Short mmCIF file of C-alpha atoms in Angstrom, two decimals:
data_model
loop_
_atom_site.label_atom_id
_atom_site.label_comp_id
_atom_site.label_asym_id
_atom_site.label_seq_id
_atom_site.Cartn_x
_atom_site.Cartn_y
_atom_site.Cartn_z
CA MET A 1 -10.34 14.43 -32.22
CA LEU A 2 -9.44 14.96 -28.58
CA LYS A 3 -7.26 12.63 -26.54
CA ALA A 4 -6.24 12.78 -22.90
CA VAL A 5 -2.75 11.32 -23.07
CA SER A 6 -0.76 9.84 -20.18
CA LEU A 7 2.92 10.82 -20.07
CA GLY A 8 3.76 8.46 -17.21
CA PRO A 9 6.19 9.59 -14.50
CA GLY A 10 8.26 11.64 -16.95
CA ASP A 11 11.04 9.41 -18.19
CA GLN A 12 10.77 8.49 -21.89
CA SER A 13 11.31 4.82 -21.03
CA LEU A 14 7.88 4.76 -19.38
CA LEU A 15 6.04 6.62 -22.14
CA THR A 16 3.91 4.11 -24.05
CA PRO A 17 4.00 3.82 -27.86
CA ALA A 18 0.27 4.67 -27.85
CA ALA A 19 0.96 7.98 -26.09
CA LEU A 20 3.90 8.74 -28.37
CA ASP A 21 1.82 8.06 -31.49
CA ALA A 22 -1.06 10.22 -30.23
CA ILE A 23 1.33 13.13 -29.62
CA ARG A 24 3.09 12.67 -32.97
CA GLU A 25 -0.24 12.70 -34.83
CA ALA A 26 -1.53 15.77 -33.01
CA ASP A 27 -1.73 19.29 -34.42
CA VAL A 28 -2.15 20.79 -30.96
CA VAL A 29 -0.58 19.77 -27.64
CA ALA A 30 -2.24 21.18 -24.53
CA GLY A 31 -0.95 20.72 -21.01
CA TYR A 32 0.37 22.18 -17.79
CA LYS A 33 3.67 23.86 -18.56
CA GLY A 34 5.53 21.63 -16.08
CA TYR A 35 4.39 18.55 -18.02
CA ILE A 36 5.12 20.08 -21.42
CA ALA A 37 8.67 20.67 -20.14
CA LEU A 38 9.06 16.93 -19.54
CA MET A 39 8.56 16.20 -23.22
CA PRO A 40 11.46 16.03 -25.69
CA GLU A 41 11.53 19.19 -27.84
CA GLU A 42 11.61 17.05 -30.96
CA LEU A 43 8.06 15.87 -30.17
CA LEU A 44 6.70 19.42 -30.05
CA LYS A 45 8.26 20.61 -33.31
CA ASP A 46 5.69 22.13 -35.68
CA LYS A 47 2.92 21.77 -33.10
CA GLU A 48 0.73 24.41 -31.60
CA VAL A 49 1.25 24.31 -27.82
CA VAL A 50 -1.51 25.37 -25.39
CA SER A 51 0.19 25.62 -22.02
CA THR A 52 -0.87 27.27 -18.78
CA GLY A 53 0.14 27.23 -15.14
CA MET A 54 -1.45 24.90 -12.59
CA MET A 55 -4.38 27.20 -11.81
CA GLY A 56 -5.59 27.50 -15.40
CA GLU A 57 -7.01 24.00 -15.69
CA VAL A 58 -10.47 24.96 -16.87
CA GLU A 59 -9.11 27.45 -19.43
CA ARG A 60 -6.63 24.87 -20.70
CA ALA A 61 -9.33 22.21 -21.02
CA ARG A 62 -11.63 24.64 -22.77
CA GLY A 63 -8.83 25.68 -25.12
CA ALA A 64 -8.14 22.06 -26.01
CA ILE A 65 -11.83 21.40 -26.67
CA GLU A 66 -12.16 24.49 -28.89
CA SER A 67 -9.15 23.34 -30.83
CA ALA A 68 -10.55 19.83 -31.29
CA ARG A 69 -13.93 21.25 -32.25
CA SER A 70 -12.33 23.33 -34.99
CA GLY A 71 -11.01 20.14 -36.55
CA LYS A 72 -7.47 20.10 -35.20
CA LYS A 73 -6.17 16.84 -33.77
CA THR A 74 -5.63 17.75 -30.14
CA VAL A 75 -3.99 16.00 -27.20
CA MET A 76 -4.13 17.05 -23.57
CA VAL A 77 -1.00 15.62 -21.95
CA CYS A 78 -1.00 14.68 -18.26
CA SER A 79 1.75 13.49 -15.96
CA GLY A 80 1.19 9.94 -14.69
CA ASP A 81 -2.13 8.49 -15.87
CA ALA A 82 -4.54 10.95 -17.51
CA GLY A 83 -7.38 8.94 -15.95
CA ILE A 84 -6.23 9.15 -12.32
CA TYR A 85 -6.74 12.48 -10.54
CA ALA A 86 -6.00 14.16 -13.87
CA MET A 87 -7.57 15.94 -16.83
CA ALA A 88 -9.68 13.20 -18.47
CA GLY A 89 -12.58 14.04 -16.16
CA LEU A 90 -12.56 17.80 -16.63
CA LEU A 91 -12.51 17.37 -20.41
CA LEU A 92 -15.49 15.02 -20.22
CA GLU A 93 -17.33 17.42 -17.87
CA ILE A 94 -16.91 20.33 -20.27
CA LEU A 95 -17.80 18.25 -23.33
CA GLU A 96 -20.98 17.24 -21.49
CA ALA A 97 -21.82 20.79 -20.36
CA GLU A 98 -21.34 22.14 -23.88
CA GLY A 99 -23.36 19.38 -25.51
CA LEU A 100 -20.31 18.23 -27.48
CA LEU A 101 -20.21 14.56 -26.48
CA ASP A 102 -21.45 13.49 -29.92
CA THR A 103 -19.49 16.11 -31.85
CA VAL A 104 -15.94 15.79 -30.52
CA PRO A 105 -14.57 12.22 -30.51
CA PHE A 106 -12.86 11.81 -27.16
CA SER A 107 -10.61 9.08 -25.81
CA VAL A 108 -8.08 8.45 -23.07
CA VAL A 109 -4.64 6.85 -23.48
CA PRO A 110 -3.81 5.13 -20.19
CA GLY A 111 -0.35 5.21 -18.67
CA VAL A 112 1.91 4.53 -15.71
CA ALA A 113 0.36 6.44 -12.80
CA ALA A 114 2.38 8.01 -9.99
CA PHE A 115 1.59 5.22 -7.56
CA ASN A 116 2.46 2.50 -10.08
CA ALA A 117 5.85 4.20 -10.39
CA ALA A 118 6.29 4.70 -6.64
CA SER A 119 5.31 1.10 -5.98
CA ALA A 120 7.90 -0.26 -8.42
CA LEU A 121 10.67 1.79 -6.82
CA LEU A 122 9.66 0.68 -3.33
CA GLY A 123 9.58 -3.05 -4.11
CA ALA A 124 6.16 -4.67 -3.78
CA PRO A 125 3.88 -2.67 -1.48
CA LEU A 126 0.69 -3.05 -3.60
CA MET A 127 0.36 -6.82 -3.66
CA HIS A 128 -2.91 -6.62 -1.77
CA ASP A 129 -6.00 -4.39 -1.63
CA PHE A 130 -5.27 -0.68 -1.50
CA ALA A 131 -6.92 2.72 -1.38
CA SER A 132 -5.76 5.96 -2.91
CA VAL A 133 -6.57 9.22 -1.11
CA SER A 134 -5.71 12.76 -2.18
CA LEU A 135 -5.04 15.16 0.69
CA SER A 136 -5.96 18.18 -1.42
CA ASP A 137 -8.97 19.97 0.05
CA LEU A 138 -9.33 22.44 -2.82
CA LEU A 139 -12.32 20.53 -4.20
CA THR A 140 -13.13 18.12 -1.37
CA PRO A 141 -14.03 19.05 2.23
CA TRP A 142 -11.33 18.01 4.71
CA GLU A 143 -13.95 16.12 6.77
CA VAL A 144 -14.60 13.82 3.80
CA ILE A 145 -10.87 13.20 3.44
CA GLU A 146 -10.55 12.41 7.16
CA LYS A 147 -13.46 9.99 7.01
CA ARG A 148 -11.90 8.18 4.06
CA LEU A 149 -8.54 7.91 5.79
CA ARG A 150 -10.20 6.52 8.93
CA LEU A 151 -12.23 3.91 7.06
CA ALA A 152 -9.33 2.95 4.76
CA ALA A 153 -7.10 2.45 7.80
CA GLU A 154 -9.77 0.43 9.59
CA ALA A 155 -10.21 -1.75 6.48
CA ASP A 156 -6.46 -2.52 6.52
CA PHE A 157 -5.99 -1.20 2.99
CA VAL A 158 -2.50 -0.32 1.89
CA ILE A 159 -2.96 3.45 1.51
CA SER A 160 -1.46 5.61 -1.20
CA LEU A 161 -1.48 9.36 -0.46
CA TYR A 162 -1.56 11.86 -3.33
CA ASN A 163 -1.01 15.63 -3.00
CA PRO A 164 0.36 15.10 0.50
CA ARG A 165 1.47 18.61 1.28
CA SER A 166 1.55 22.18 0.08
CA LYS A 167 2.61 25.45 1.68
CA LYS A 168 -1.01 26.34 2.34
CA ARG A 169 -1.81 23.06 4.04
CA SER A 170 1.31 21.98 5.84
CA ASP A 171 -0.48 20.14 8.64
CA HIS A 172 -2.70 17.86 6.51
CA LEU A 173 -0.11 15.14 6.16
CA GLN A 174 0.63 15.10 9.88
CA ASN A 175 -3.11 14.84 10.59
CA ALA A 176 -3.55 12.09 8.01
CA LEU A 177 -0.69 10.04 9.47
CA GLY A 178 -2.19 10.50 12.93
CA ILE A 179 -5.55 9.13 11.80
CA ILE A 180 -3.94 6.15 10.09
CA GLY A 181 -1.77 5.58 13.17
CA GLU A 182 -4.90 4.91 15.24
CA HIS A 183 -5.31 1.67 13.27
CA ARG A 184 -1.70 0.74 12.42
CA ALA A 185 1.35 -0.12 14.49
CA PRO A 186 3.94 2.67 14.89
CA GLY A 187 6.48 0.51 13.05
CA THR A 188 4.31 0.07 9.92
CA PRO A 189 6.52 0.67 6.87
CA VAL A 190 5.84 3.86 4.91
CA GLY A 191 7.34 4.37 1.46
CA ILE A 192 8.10 7.95 0.48
CA VAL A 193 8.86 8.54 -3.18
CA GLY A 194 9.73 11.94 -4.56
CA ARG A 195 10.15 12.67 -8.27
CA ALA A 196 9.89 9.02 -9.35
CA TYR A 197 11.89 8.31 -12.52
CA ARG A 198 12.89 11.97 -12.77
CA GLU A 199 16.00 13.95 -11.90
CA GLY A 200 16.24 14.21 -8.13
CA GLN A 201 14.42 10.91 -7.50
CA ASP A 202 14.24 10.13 -3.78
CA VAL A 203 13.05 6.77 -2.41
CA ARG A 204 12.85 6.06 1.31
CA VAL A 205 11.18 3.48 3.55
CA VAL A 206 10.58 4.69 7.10
CA ARG A 207 8.39 3.84 10.10
CA LEU A 208 4.89 5.31 10.36
CA ASP A 209 5.91 7.15 13.55
CA SER A 210 9.03 8.60 11.90
CA VAL A 211 7.80 10.29 8.72
CA ASP A 212 9.63 13.59 8.25
CA VAL A 213 6.69 15.69 7.13
CA GLN A 214 8.97 18.62 6.29
CA SER A 215 10.73 16.58 3.60
CA VAL A 216 7.50 15.90 1.70
CA ASP A 217 6.18 18.11 -1.10
CA MET A 218 3.32 17.96 -3.59
CA GLN A 219 5.41 15.89 -6.00
CA THR A 220 5.79 13.13 -3.42
CA VAL A 221 3.70 9.96 -3.19
CA LEU A 222 3.46 8.10 0.12
CA ILE A 223 2.49 4.45 0.39
CA ILE A 224 1.55 3.26 3.87
CA GLY A 225 1.68 -0.47 4.45
CA ASN A 226 -1.15 -2.64 5.78
CA SER A 227 -0.88 -4.73 8.96
CA ALA A 228 1.12 -7.42 7.11
CA THR A 229 3.54 -5.15 5.23
CA ARG A 230 7.18 -5.55 6.22
CA VAL A 231 10.62 -4.39 5.21
CA ALA A 232 12.68 -6.84 3.13
CA GLY A 233 16.23 -5.53 2.76
CA ASP A 234 15.68 -1.92 1.75
CA ARG A 235 12.33 -2.70 0.10
CA MET A 236 8.73 -2.64 1.18
CA LEU A 237 6.84 -5.93 0.87
CA THR A 238 3.13 -6.58 1.32
CA PRO A 239 2.48 -10.34 1.16
CA ARG A 240 -0.29 -11.38 -1.20
CA GLY A 241 -2.77 -12.49 1.41
CA TYR A 242 -3.42 -13.57 4.95
CA HIS A 243 -3.76 -17.30 4.38
CA ARG A 244 -0.44 -19.08 4.00
CA LYS A 245 -1.72 -21.42 1.31
CA TYR A 246 1.45 -20.98 -0.67
CA ASP A 247 4.51 -22.34 1.01
CA ILE A 248 7.79 -20.84 -0.07
CA SER A 249 10.00 -22.85 2.27
CA ARG A 250 12.52 -25.27 0.75
CA GLU A 251 11.38 -28.16 2.91
CA SER A 252 7.80 -28.36 1.68
CA MET B 1 19.80 -9.70 -12.45
CA LEU B 2 16.10 -10.29 -11.89
CA LYS B 3 13.33 -7.96 -13.07
CA ALA B 4 9.58 -8.17 -12.60
CA VAL B 5 8.38 -6.67 -15.87
CA SER B 6 4.92 -5.22 -16.57
CA LEU B 7 3.42 -6.16 -19.92
CA GLY B 8 0.42 -3.83 -19.58
CA PRO B 9 -3.01 -4.98 -20.78
CA GLY B 10 -1.54 -6.97 -23.67
CA ASP B 11 -1.48 -4.68 -26.68
CA GLN B 12 2.02 -3.71 -27.83
CA SER B 13 0.99 -0.05 -27.95
CA LEU B 14 0.79 -0.06 -24.15
CA LEU B 15 4.07 -1.90 -23.55
CA THR B 16 6.63 0.63 -22.30
CA PRO B 17 10.11 0.97 -23.84
CA ALA B 18 11.54 0.09 -20.41
CA ALA B 19 9.69 -3.23 -20.42
CA LEU B 20 10.66 -3.94 -24.01
CA ASP B 21 14.34 -3.23 -23.28
CA ALA B 22 14.31 -5.43 -20.19
CA ILE B 23 12.87 -8.32 -22.20
CA ARG B 24 15.27 -7.80 -25.11
CA GLU B 25 18.27 -7.82 -22.75
CA ALA B 26 17.13 -10.93 -20.90
CA ASP B 27 18.54 -14.43 -21.32
CA VAL B 28 15.54 -16.00 -19.61
CA VAL B 29 11.85 -15.02 -19.77
CA ALA B 30 9.63 -16.49 -17.06
CA GLY B 31 5.88 -16.08 -16.90
CA TYR B 32 2.42 -17.57 -16.88
CA LYS B 33 1.86 -19.22 -20.25
CA GLY B 34 -1.15 -17.00 -20.97
CA TYR B 35 1.04 -13.90 -20.63
CA ILE B 36 3.90 -15.39 -22.63
CA ALA B 37 1.36 -15.97 -25.41
CA LEU B 38 0.61 -12.23 -25.49
CA MET B 39 4.21 -11.45 -26.45
CA PRO B 40 5.38 -11.21 -30.05
CA GLU B 41 7.37 -14.32 -31.00
CA GLU B 42 10.21 -12.13 -32.25
CA LEU B 43 10.81 -11.00 -28.66
CA LEU B 44 11.26 -14.56 -27.41
CA LYS B 45 13.68 -15.67 -30.11
CA ASP B 46 16.89 -17.18 -28.68
CA LYS B 47 15.57 -16.90 -25.12
CA GLU B 48 15.06 -19.58 -22.56
CA VAL B 49 11.37 -19.54 -21.59
CA VAL B 50 10.19 -20.66 -18.13
CA SER B 51 6.44 -20.95 -18.39
CA THR B 52 3.89 -22.67 -16.19
CA GLY B 53 0.15 -22.66 -15.68
CA MET B 54 -1.61 -20.38 -13.21
CA MET B 55 -1.21 -22.72 -10.26
CA GLY B 56 2.57 -22.99 -10.54
CA GLU B 57 3.34 -19.49 -9.28
CA VAL B 58 5.79 -20.48 -6.57
CA GLU B 59 7.63 -22.90 -8.86
CA ARG B 60 7.83 -20.28 -11.58
CA ALA B 61 9.14 -17.65 -9.19
CA ARG B 62 11.67 -20.09 -7.77
CA GLY B 63 12.77 -21.05 -11.28
CA ALA B 64 13.29 -17.40 -12.20
CA ILE B 65 15.31 -16.77 -9.05
CA GLU B 66 17.50 -19.84 -9.64
CA SER B 67 18.14 -18.63 -13.15
CA ALA B 68 19.07 -15.12 -11.97
CA ARG B 69 21.26 -16.58 -9.25
CA SER B 70 23.19 -18.59 -11.81
CA GLY B 71 24.09 -15.36 -13.58
CA LYS B 72 21.47 -15.30 -16.33
CA LYS B 73 19.64 -12.04 -16.93
CA THR B 74 16.08 -13.01 -16.04
CA VAL B 75 12.73 -11.29 -16.40
CA MET B 76 9.42 -12.39 -14.89
CA VAL B 77 6.72 -10.97 -17.11
CA CYS B 78 3.29 -10.08 -15.68
CA SER B 79 0.09 -8.90 -17.30
CA GLY B 80 -0.88 -5.37 -16.25
CA ASP B 81 1.47 -3.93 -13.62
CA ALA B 82 3.93 -6.40 -12.07
CA GLY B 83 3.57 -4.44 -8.82
CA ILE B 84 -0.22 -4.68 -8.49
CA TYR B 85 -1.63 -8.06 -7.36
CA ALA B 86 1.17 -9.66 -9.37
CA MET B 87 4.53 -11.42 -9.09
CA ALA B 88 6.83 -8.69 -7.74
CA GLY B 89 5.84 -9.58 -4.19
CA LEU B 90 6.30 -13.33 -4.44
CA LEU B 91 9.77 -12.85 -5.94
CA LEU B 92 10.71 -10.54 -3.08
CA GLU B 93 9.27 -12.99 -0.51
CA ILE B 94 11.35 -15.85 -1.87
CA LEU B 95 14.51 -13.74 -2.19
CA GLU B 96 14.03 -12.79 1.47
CA ALA B 97 13.34 -16.37 2.63
CA GLU B 98 16.41 -17.67 0.80
CA GLY B 99 18.68 -14.89 2.07
CA LEU B 100 19.30 -13.68 -1.49
CA LEU B 101 18.31 -10.03 -1.13
CA ASP B 102 21.94 -8.91 -1.31
CA THR B 103 23.00 -11.49 -3.90
CA VAL B 104 20.40 -11.15 -6.65
CA PRO B 105 19.83 -7.57 -7.87
CA PHE B 106 16.05 -7.21 -8.14
CA SER B 107 13.93 -4.46 -9.66
CA VAL B 108 10.40 -3.85 -10.92
CA VAL B 109 9.45 -2.22 -14.23
CA PRO B 110 6.06 -0.54 -13.70
CA GLY B 111 3.32 -0.58 -16.30
CA VAL B 112 -0.29 0.05 -17.23
CA ALA B 113 -2.36 -1.92 -14.71
CA ALA B 114 -5.71 -3.51 -15.50
CA PHE B 115 -7.69 -0.76 -13.77
CA ASN B 116 -5.73 2.02 -15.52
CA ALA B 117 -6.72 0.36 -18.79
CA ALA B 118 -10.34 -0.19 -17.75
CA SER B 119 -10.62 3.38 -16.54
CA ALA B 120 -9.39 4.81 -19.86
CA LEU B 121 -11.91 2.75 -21.82
CA LEU B 122 -14.75 3.81 -19.51
CA GLY B 123 -14.04 7.55 -19.69
CA ALA B 124 -13.02 9.11 -16.39
CA PRO B 125 -14.25 7.07 -13.41
CA LEU B 126 -11.06 7.45 -11.31
CA MET B 127 -10.91 11.22 -10.95
CA HIS B 128 -11.40 10.95 -7.21
CA ASP B 129 -10.31 8.69 -4.35
CA PHE B 130 -10.66 4.99 -5.03
CA ALA B 131 -10.10 1.58 -3.51
CA SER B 132 -9.11 -1.63 -5.21
CA VAL B 133 -10.42 -4.92 -3.83
CA SER B 134 -9.71 -8.42 -5.08
CA LEU B 135 -12.61 -10.86 -4.63
CA SER B 136 -10.27 -13.86 -4.65
CA ASP B 137 -10.45 -15.70 -1.33
CA LEU B 138 -7.65 -18.14 -2.13
CA LEU B 139 -5.23 -16.23 0.12
CA THR B 140 -7.57 -13.88 2.00
CA PRO B 141 -10.52 -14.89 4.21
CA TRP B 142 -13.86 -13.85 2.70
CA GLU B 143 -14.76 -12.02 5.94
CA VAL B 144 -11.78 -9.68 5.41
CA ILE B 145 -12.90 -9.02 1.85
CA GLU B 146 -16.47 -8.29 3.00
CA LYS B 147 -15.23 -5.90 5.67
CA ARG B 148 -13.14 -4.01 3.12
CA LEU B 149 -16.04 -3.75 0.69
CA ARG B 150 -18.29 -2.42 3.44
CA LEU B 151 -15.82 0.21 4.64
CA ALA B 152 -14.83 1.23 1.10
CA ALA B 153 -18.49 1.69 0.22
CA GLU B 154 -19.15 3.67 3.40
CA ALA B 155 -16.12 5.90 2.63
CA ASP B 156 -17.61 6.69 -0.79
CA PHE B 157 -14.53 5.43 -2.61
CA VAL B 158 -14.86 4.60 -6.27
CA ILE B 159 -14.29 0.84 -6.04
CA SER B 160 -12.36 -1.27 -8.50
CA LEU B 161 -12.98 -5.02 -8.27
CA TYR B 162 -10.29 -7.47 -9.33
CA ASN B 163 -10.75 -11.24 -9.78
CA PRO B 164 -14.53 -10.77 -9.68
CA ARG B 165 -15.64 -14.27 -10.47
CA SER B 166 -14.52 -17.81 -11.06
CA LYS B 167 -16.34 -21.11 -11.43
CA LYS B 168 -15.51 -22.01 -7.86
CA ARG B 169 -16.84 -18.77 -6.41
CA SER B 170 -19.72 -17.70 -8.59
CA ASP B 171 -21.64 -15.92 -5.83
CA HIS B 172 -18.85 -13.64 -4.59
CA LEU B 173 -19.55 -10.87 -7.07
CA GLN B 174 -23.27 -10.91 -6.29
CA ASN B 175 -22.48 -10.68 -2.58
CA ALA B 176 -19.97 -7.89 -3.13
CA LEU B 177 -22.44 -5.84 -5.16
CA GLY B 178 -25.04 -6.37 -2.46
CA ILE B 179 -22.72 -5.02 0.23
CA ILE B 180 -21.79 -2.00 -1.87
CA GLY B 181 -25.47 -1.44 -2.67
CA GLU B 182 -26.17 -0.85 1.01
CA HIS B 183 -24.24 2.43 0.67
CA ARG B 184 -24.85 3.39 -2.97
CA ALA B 185 -27.96 4.28 -4.97
CA PRO B 186 -29.30 1.50 -7.25
CA GLY B 187 -28.60 3.71 -10.26
CA THR B 188 -24.90 4.15 -9.46
CA PRO B 189 -22.92 3.62 -12.68
CA VAL B 190 -20.82 0.47 -12.86
CA GLY B 191 -18.21 0.03 -15.58
CA ILE B 192 -17.57 -3.54 -16.72
CA VAL B 193 -14.49 -4.06 -18.85
CA GLY B 194 -13.52 -7.43 -20.23
CA ARG B 195 -10.26 -8.10 -22.06
CA ALA B 196 -9.19 -4.45 -22.18
CA TYR B 197 -7.05 -3.68 -25.26
CA ARG B 198 -7.18 -7.32 -26.33
CA GLU B 199 -9.15 -9.28 -28.87
CA GLY B 200 -12.72 -9.58 -27.65
CA GLN B 201 -12.63 -6.32 -25.68
CA ASP B 202 -15.99 -5.59 -24.06
CA VAL B 203 -16.83 -2.27 -22.38
CA ARG B 204 -20.18 -1.62 -20.73
CA VAL B 205 -21.63 0.92 -18.31
CA VAL B 206 -24.66 -0.36 -16.39
CA ARG B 207 -26.59 0.44 -13.21
CA LEU B 208 -25.47 -1.07 -9.90
CA ASP B 209 -28.77 -2.93 -9.65
CA SER B 210 -28.44 -4.34 -13.18
CA VAL B 211 -25.03 -6.00 -13.30
CA ASP B 212 -25.27 -9.27 -15.22
CA VAL B 213 -23.07 -11.38 -12.96
CA GLN B 214 -23.16 -14.29 -15.42
CA SER B 215 -21.38 -12.19 -18.06
CA VAL B 216 -18.39 -11.50 -15.81
CA ASP B 217 -15.29 -13.69 -15.70
CA MET B 218 -11.87 -13.52 -14.03
CA GLN B 219 -10.47 -11.41 -16.86
CA THR B 220 -13.04 -8.68 -16.17
CA VAL B 221 -12.48 -5.54 -14.10
CA LEU B 222 -15.44 -3.73 -12.57
CA ILE B 223 -15.36 -0.09 -11.52
CA ILE B 224 -18.21 1.04 -9.29
CA GLY B 225 -18.83 4.77 -9.13
CA ASN B 226 -19.00 6.89 -5.97
CA SER B 227 -22.06 8.93 -4.98
CA ALA B 228 -21.14 11.65 -7.49
CA THR B 229 -20.33 9.44 -10.48
CA ARG B 230 -22.66 9.87 -13.44
CA VAL B 231 -23.03 8.76 -17.02
CA ALA B 232 -21.94 11.26 -19.69
CA GLY B 233 -22.96 10.00 -23.12
CA ASP B 234 -21.77 6.40 -23.06
CA ARG B 235 -18.97 7.17 -20.61
CA MET B 236 -18.56 7.05 -16.86
CA LEU B 237 -17.59 10.33 -15.19
CA THR B 238 -16.58 10.94 -11.59
CA PRO B 239 -16.22 14.67 -10.98
CA ARG B 240 -12.98 15.75 -9.34
CA GLY B 241 -14.44 16.79 -6.03
CA TYR B 242 -17.46 17.81 -4.04
CA HIS B 243 -16.86 21.55 -3.84
CA ARG B 244 -17.79 23.36 -7.02
CA LYS B 245 -14.82 25.72 -6.85
CA TYR B 246 -14.23 25.31 -10.54
CA ASP B 247 -16.98 26.68 -12.69
CA ILE B 248 -17.22 25.25 -16.18
CA SER B 249 -20.27 27.22 -17.26
CA ARG B 250 -19.86 29.68 -20.13
CA GLU B 251 -21.45 32.51 -18.18
CA SER B 252 -18.95 32.66 -15.34
#
């Protein structure tokens, strides 16, 4: 038995009972060491832990699959949602490549993804159609990323940016904001959420032309409003549509 | 105190402790009657329940705000994630219009959205950039929806379709699939998930040119693969990128 299990943003209050049960039942817990560290020690007692640094993803996935194949109940834990930019896919790829799809029962436990968490802290930015784009060019050519940003901006999607910045690619975020800015007003609200629901949480709403790129790291999620998004108090609000078929005025 | 609370897909195993605590603490629970029905009766004991049918959204939101304003701890419960195509935005809009942003403390409890749930049941379709489009034209002109579908398809986003079909607009899904089909191969995998994690759950993976539109209702989520998405066993798999920088073969 192999499960890709979503830990959510990190706080226990957003860990689902399904995820908790899967971890409790497991013999082996595999995961990036930074995610393992988010889990209460009590949960890991008497478990075998397969943990590697960020660059050992394939080894970690293979280790988890070997463990499941040998009959041990195995979970691969992922921050956010295991099904969004996370390990569910790599596990499935390896199971397929090794011809193990029929041998190792595999499932995914969904969870609260990073942009669900960021959205909640910002107010209501995702009330209308949105696109999610990762700025990591480790596995995707930068030209493909640029094209997506351009078309997402042109389509007036609210845009959520994952992996916005690393030391190696410090100018990607600036470039991405420039591309989006060709289709959005300079005053478009941008939500910047660092370490959502974790120690050091940082939530800001700024203008598109005033994003402090230096303050953003890989643990940050940005949500860029569409043409209708506005600031309400200190929150970010995208109305539900363009028609005003619902009237919220008292006089109606 | 007013909270927009995410119930997740419906099953208690995907209801977060944060949501459960918010409901337990509340004096008043507001929500669409179909969502209230998903909650265990025990949770609603000794609570005031403000429930209306689907068309009474503004009234329901206003009722919840009045209740919070009068000092009662109030939650507005939403299926899926309260921050995604749900009630968080309408509450914020009304608070803003009534000048209550500083008077009524408002927050959102994030949760497992419909497409997180659908994705988990399908395998790993959301491993790469994706766009979410609602086919409901109640509040958005159909031309805007068509434009978004066209640009999302051109950008090679995995596309998640919300509100795919109702009695009033039975041809929207067919039209949407036609637009996407101009940019995707006929054999592109499409995941169709009805009533995820509820009684009557239905999970299918079909070809883009073989979607049975008649079998889809408003409670269904569709996930259309990108150009790299393939079927692995009975699952849907979108690889993590286009570069093959990670090598999963044994021989490497």
